[in-house]
CSV table of C-alpha atoms in Angstrom, one decimal:
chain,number,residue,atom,x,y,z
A,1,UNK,CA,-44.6,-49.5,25.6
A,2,UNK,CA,-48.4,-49.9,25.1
A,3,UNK,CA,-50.0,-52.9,26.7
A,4,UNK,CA,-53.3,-53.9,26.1
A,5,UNK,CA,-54.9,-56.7,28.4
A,6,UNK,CA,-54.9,-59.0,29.3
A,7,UNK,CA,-51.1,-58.1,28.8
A,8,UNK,CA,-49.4,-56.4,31.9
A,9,UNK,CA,-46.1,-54.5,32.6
A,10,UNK,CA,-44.0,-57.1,34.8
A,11,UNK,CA,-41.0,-54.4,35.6
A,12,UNK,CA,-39.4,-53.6,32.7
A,13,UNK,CA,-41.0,-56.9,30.9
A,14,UNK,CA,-44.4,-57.7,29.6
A,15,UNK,CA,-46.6,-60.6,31.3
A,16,UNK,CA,-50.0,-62.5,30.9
A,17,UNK,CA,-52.0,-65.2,33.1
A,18,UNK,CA,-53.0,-68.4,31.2
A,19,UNK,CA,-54.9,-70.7,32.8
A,20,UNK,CA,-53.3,-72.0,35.7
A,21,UNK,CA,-49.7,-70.6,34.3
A,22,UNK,CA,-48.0,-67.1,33.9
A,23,UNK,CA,-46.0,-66.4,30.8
A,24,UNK,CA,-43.5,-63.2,30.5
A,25,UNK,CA,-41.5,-61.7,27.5
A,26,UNK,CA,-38.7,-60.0,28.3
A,27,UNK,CA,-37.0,-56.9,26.7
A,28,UNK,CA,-33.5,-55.8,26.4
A,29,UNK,CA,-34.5,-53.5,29.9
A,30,UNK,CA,-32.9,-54.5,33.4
A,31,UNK,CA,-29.5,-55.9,32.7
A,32,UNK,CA,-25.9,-55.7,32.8
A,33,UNK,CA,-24.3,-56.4,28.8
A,34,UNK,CA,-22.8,-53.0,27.2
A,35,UNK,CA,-22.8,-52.2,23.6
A,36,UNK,CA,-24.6,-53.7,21.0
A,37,UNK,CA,-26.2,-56.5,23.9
A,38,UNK,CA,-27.6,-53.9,25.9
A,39,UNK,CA,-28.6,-54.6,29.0
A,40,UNK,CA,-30.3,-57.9,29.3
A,41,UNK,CA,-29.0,-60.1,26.8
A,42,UNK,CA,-30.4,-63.8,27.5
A,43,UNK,CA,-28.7,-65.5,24.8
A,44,UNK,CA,-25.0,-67.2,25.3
A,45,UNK,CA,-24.9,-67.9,21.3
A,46,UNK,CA,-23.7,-64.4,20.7
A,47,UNK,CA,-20.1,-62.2,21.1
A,48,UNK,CA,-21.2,-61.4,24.3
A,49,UNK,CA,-19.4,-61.3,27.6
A,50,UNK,CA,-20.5,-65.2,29.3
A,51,UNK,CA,-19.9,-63.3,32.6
A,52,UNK,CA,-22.7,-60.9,31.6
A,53,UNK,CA,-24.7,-63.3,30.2
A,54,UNK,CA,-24.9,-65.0,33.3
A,55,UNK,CA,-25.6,-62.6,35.1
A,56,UNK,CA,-28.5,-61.7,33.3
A,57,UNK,CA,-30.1,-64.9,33.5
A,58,UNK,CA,-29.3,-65.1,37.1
A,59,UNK,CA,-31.1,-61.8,37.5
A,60,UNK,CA,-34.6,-63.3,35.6
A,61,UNK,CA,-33.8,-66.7,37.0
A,62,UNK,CA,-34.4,-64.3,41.0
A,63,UNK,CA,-37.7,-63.2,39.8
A,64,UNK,CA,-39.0,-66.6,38.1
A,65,UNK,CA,-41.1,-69.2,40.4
A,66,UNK,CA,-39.3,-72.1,38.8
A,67,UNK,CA,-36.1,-73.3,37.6
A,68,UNK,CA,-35.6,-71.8,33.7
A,69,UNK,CA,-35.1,-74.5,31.4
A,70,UNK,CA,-33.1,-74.3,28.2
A,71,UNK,CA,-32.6,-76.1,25.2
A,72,UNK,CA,-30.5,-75.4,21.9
A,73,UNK,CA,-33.1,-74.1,19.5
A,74,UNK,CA,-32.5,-75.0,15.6
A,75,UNK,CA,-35.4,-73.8,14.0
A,76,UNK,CA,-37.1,-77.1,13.6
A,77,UNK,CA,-40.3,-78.6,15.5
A,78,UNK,CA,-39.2,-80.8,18.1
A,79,UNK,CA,-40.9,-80.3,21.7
A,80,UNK,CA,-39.2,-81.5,24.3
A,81,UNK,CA,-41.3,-83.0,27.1
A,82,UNK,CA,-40.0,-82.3,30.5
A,83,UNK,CA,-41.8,-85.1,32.7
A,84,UNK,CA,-38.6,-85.6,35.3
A,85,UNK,CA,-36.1,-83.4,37.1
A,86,UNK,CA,-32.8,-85.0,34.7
A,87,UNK,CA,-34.6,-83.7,31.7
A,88,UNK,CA,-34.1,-79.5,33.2
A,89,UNK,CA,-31.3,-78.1,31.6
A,90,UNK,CA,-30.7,-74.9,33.8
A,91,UNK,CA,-29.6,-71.6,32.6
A,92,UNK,CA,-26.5,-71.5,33.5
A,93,UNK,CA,-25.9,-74.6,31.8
A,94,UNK,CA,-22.9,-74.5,28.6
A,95,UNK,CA,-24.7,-74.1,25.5
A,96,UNK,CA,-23.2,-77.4,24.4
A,97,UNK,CA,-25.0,-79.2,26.9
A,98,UNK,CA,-28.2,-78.5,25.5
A,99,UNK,CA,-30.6,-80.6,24.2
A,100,UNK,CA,-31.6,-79.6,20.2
A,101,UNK,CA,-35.6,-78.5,20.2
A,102,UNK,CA,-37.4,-75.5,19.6
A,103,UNK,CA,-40.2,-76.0,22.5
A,104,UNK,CA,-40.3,-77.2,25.7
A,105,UNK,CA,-43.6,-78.6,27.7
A,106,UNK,CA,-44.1,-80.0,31.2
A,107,UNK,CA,-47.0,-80.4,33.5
A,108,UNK,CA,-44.3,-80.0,36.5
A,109,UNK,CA,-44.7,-77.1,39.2
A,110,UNK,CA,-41.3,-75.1,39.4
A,111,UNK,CA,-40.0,-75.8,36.0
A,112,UNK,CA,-39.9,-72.8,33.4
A,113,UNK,CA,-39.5,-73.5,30.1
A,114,UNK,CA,-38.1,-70.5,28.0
A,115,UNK,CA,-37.2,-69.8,24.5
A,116,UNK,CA,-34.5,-67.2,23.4
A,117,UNK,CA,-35.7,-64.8,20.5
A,118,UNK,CA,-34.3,-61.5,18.4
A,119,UNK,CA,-37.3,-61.7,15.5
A,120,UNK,CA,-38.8,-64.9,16.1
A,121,UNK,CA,-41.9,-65.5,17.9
A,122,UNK,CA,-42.5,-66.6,21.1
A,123,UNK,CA,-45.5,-68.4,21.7
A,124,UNK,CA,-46.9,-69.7,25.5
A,125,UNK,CA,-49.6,-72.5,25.9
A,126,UNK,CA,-51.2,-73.5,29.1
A,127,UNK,CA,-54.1,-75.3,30.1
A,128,UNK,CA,-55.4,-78.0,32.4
A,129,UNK,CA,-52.3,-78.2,34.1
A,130,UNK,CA,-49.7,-78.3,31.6
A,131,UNK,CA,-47.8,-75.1,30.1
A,132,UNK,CA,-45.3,-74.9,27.0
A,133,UNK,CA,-43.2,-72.5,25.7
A,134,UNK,CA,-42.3,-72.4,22.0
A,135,UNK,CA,-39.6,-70.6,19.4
A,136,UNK,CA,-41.6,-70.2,16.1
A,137,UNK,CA,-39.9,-68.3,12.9
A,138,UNK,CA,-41.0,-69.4,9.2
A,139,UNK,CA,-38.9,-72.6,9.3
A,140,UNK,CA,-40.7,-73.4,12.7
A,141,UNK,CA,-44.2,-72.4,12.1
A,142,UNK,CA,-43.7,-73.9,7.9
A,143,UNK,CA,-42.1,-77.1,10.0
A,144,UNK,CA,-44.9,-77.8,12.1
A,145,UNK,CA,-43.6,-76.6,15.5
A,146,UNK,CA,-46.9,-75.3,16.7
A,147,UNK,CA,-48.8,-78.7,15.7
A,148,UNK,CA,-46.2,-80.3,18.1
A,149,UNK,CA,-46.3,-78.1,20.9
A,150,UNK,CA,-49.7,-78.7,21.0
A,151,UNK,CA,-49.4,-82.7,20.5
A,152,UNK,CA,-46.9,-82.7,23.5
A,153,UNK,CA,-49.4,-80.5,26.2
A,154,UNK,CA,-52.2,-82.7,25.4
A,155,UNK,CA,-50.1,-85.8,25.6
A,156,UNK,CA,-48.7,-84.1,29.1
A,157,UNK,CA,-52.6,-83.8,30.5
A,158,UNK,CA,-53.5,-80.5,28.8
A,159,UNK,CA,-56.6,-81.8,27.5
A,160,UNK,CA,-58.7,-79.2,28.7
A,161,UNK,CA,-59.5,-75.1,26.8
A,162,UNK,CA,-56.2,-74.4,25.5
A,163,UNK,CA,-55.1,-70.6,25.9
A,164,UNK,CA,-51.8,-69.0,24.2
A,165,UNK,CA,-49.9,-65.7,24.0
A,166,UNK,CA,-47.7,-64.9,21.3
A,167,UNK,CA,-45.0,-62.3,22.3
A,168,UNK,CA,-43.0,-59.5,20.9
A,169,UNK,CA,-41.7,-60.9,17.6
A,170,UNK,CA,-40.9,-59.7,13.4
A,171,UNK,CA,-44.4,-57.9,12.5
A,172,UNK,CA,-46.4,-57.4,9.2
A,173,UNK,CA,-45.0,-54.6,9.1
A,174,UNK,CA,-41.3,-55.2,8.8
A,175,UNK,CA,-40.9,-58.5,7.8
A,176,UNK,CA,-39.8,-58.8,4.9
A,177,UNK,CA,-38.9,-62.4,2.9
A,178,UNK,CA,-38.5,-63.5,-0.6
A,179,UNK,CA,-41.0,-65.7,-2.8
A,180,UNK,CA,-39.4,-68.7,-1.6
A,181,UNK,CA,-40.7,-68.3,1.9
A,182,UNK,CA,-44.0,-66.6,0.8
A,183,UNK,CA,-44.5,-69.7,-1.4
A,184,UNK,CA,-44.5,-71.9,1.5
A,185,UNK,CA,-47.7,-70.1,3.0
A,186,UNK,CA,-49.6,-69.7,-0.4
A,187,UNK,CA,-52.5,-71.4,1.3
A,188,UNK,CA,-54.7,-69.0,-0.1
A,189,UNK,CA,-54.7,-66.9,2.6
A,190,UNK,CA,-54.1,-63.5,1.8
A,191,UNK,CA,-54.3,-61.6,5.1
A,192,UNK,CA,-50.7,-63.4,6.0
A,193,UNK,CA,-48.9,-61.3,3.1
A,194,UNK,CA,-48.3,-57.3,2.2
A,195,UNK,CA,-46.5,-56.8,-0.8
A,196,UNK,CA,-42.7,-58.0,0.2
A,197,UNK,CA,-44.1,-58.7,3.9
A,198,UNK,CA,-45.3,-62.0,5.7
A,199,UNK,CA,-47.4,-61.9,8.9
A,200,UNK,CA,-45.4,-64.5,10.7
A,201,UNK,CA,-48.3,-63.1,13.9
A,202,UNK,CA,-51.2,-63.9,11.8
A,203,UNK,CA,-49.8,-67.4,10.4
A,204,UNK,CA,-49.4,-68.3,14.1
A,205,UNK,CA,-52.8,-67.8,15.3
A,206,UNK,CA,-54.6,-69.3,12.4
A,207,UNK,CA,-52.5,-72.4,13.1
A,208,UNK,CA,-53.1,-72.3,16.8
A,209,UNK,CA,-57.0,-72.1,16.1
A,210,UNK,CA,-56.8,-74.6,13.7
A,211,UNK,CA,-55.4,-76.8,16.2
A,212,UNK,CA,-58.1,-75.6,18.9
A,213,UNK,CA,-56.7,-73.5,21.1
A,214,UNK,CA,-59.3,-71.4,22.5
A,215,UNK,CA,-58.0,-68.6,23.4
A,216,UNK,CA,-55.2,-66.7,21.3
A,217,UNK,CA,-53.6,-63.4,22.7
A,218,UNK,CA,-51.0,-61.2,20.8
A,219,UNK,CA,-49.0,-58.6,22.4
A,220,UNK,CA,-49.1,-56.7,18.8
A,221,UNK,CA,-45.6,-55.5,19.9
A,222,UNK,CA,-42.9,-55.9,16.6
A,223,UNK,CA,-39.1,-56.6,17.9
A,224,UNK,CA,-37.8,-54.6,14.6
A,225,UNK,CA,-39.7,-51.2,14.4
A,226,UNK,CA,-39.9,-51.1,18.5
A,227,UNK,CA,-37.6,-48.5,20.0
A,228,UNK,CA,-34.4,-50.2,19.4
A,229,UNK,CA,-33.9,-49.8,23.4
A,230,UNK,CA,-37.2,-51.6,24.0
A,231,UNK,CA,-36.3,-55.2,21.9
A,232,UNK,CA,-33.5,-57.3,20.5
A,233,UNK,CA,-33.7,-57.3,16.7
A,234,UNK,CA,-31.4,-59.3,14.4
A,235,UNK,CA,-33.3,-58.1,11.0
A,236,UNK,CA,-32.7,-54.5,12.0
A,237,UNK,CA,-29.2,-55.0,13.7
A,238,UNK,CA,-27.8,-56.6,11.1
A,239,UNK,CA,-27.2,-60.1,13.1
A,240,UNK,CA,-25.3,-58.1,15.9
A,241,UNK,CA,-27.5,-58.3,18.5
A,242,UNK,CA,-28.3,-59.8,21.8
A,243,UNK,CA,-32.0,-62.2,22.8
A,244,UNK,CA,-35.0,-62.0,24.6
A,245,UNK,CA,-36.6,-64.9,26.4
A,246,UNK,CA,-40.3,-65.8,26.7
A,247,UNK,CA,-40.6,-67.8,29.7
A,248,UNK,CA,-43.9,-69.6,31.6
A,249,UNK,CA,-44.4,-71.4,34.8
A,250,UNK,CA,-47.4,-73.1,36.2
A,251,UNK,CA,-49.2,-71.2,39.1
């Protein structure tokens, strides 16, 4: 796995430093699911073992400096906005208990919000204090959820430069959609499409500068045409699959 910086290995994961925050993207690497959720599978919404899957989260959950905080992603653009300690739902929380968003942000020290992905981008924010964490497909980014994520750091205190890292996620390259989703980005932008393809990457970062972030990393790392050992996939393993996490903290 090729890094470029300001990307760094973090074990077997890939990390970055926003300012004042850390944000990591995991891989499959470092866990204990078998067959098709090998090893590390984050994500309690699949055939897995529940046993496993906690025991994975557990094992990130040791190396995080802050309590991991989950919600029940839908694909839509709600941000939730974790300003007190009742608002964490933990890891090992039942998936029922979870609240229905698709980003979480907080200006809280030892909270880390995290997102749960097998195409889908992940996408950090952090600045002036505040740090966010968001799940962003074509129904989220088409939805709005990046204009929200950005809505709730600011309203959190995060008026200052903006920086954000997209991680591993569907690339140019392999993601293919109909006309019905293509459609929905005819903005006139061209660099977003390839033939079949949309650049769900590139749509991201023209919305994030839009919106004035300052900075915008990408890890340029696609979760389909990666070694299958290196990323969770569900385009390329046919919906049987297991789920990353990207994950921030404040520093």
């Amino acid at each position: 796995m090729k890094l470029g910086a300001p990307f760094y290995p973090w074990r077997e994961h890939v990390a970055i430093d926003l300012p004042g925050a850390r944000a990591v993207f995991t891989t499959r690497r470092g866990g204990f699911s078998g067959g098709p959720y090998e090893s590390l599978n984050l994500g309690r919404m699949t055939d897995d073992d529940p046993a496993l899957v906690g025991r994975n989260r557990a094992a990130l959950q040791a190396r995080v400096d802050g309590r991991l905080a989950m919600i029940r992603q839908v694909h839509g653009s709600r941000v939730l906005r974790i300003t007190q300690a009742d608002r964490i739902t933990e890891a090992d929380a039942d998936r029922l208990d979870l609240e229905e968003a698709d980003g979480q942000a907080t200006a809280r020290a030892g909270v880390a919000p995290m997102v749960l992905t097998a195409d889908c981008l992940p996408i950090a924010v952090a600045g002036g204090g505040v740090v966010a964490m968001l799940h962003a497909g074509w129904r989220g980014l088409s939805g709005g959820i990046i204009d929200e994520g950005l809505r709730a750091v600011r309203e959190l205190g995060g008026t200052e430069a903006l920086a954000a890292a997209i991680g591993p996620g569907a690339g140019r390259c392999c993601y293919e959609v109909g006309d019905e989703v293509r459609e929905r980005f005819a903005s006139g932008n061209a660099d977003v499409h390839r033939g079949g393809t949309l650049d769900l990457k590139a749509i991201a970062r023209a919305q994030l500068e839009r919106a004035g972030v300052a900075e915008v990393h990408d890890t340029g790392l696609c979760t389909i045409c990666s070694p299958p050992e290196l990323f969770f996939s569900h385009r390329r393993d046919h919906g049987v699959t297991g789920r990353q996490a990207g994950v921030a903290w404040l520093t």
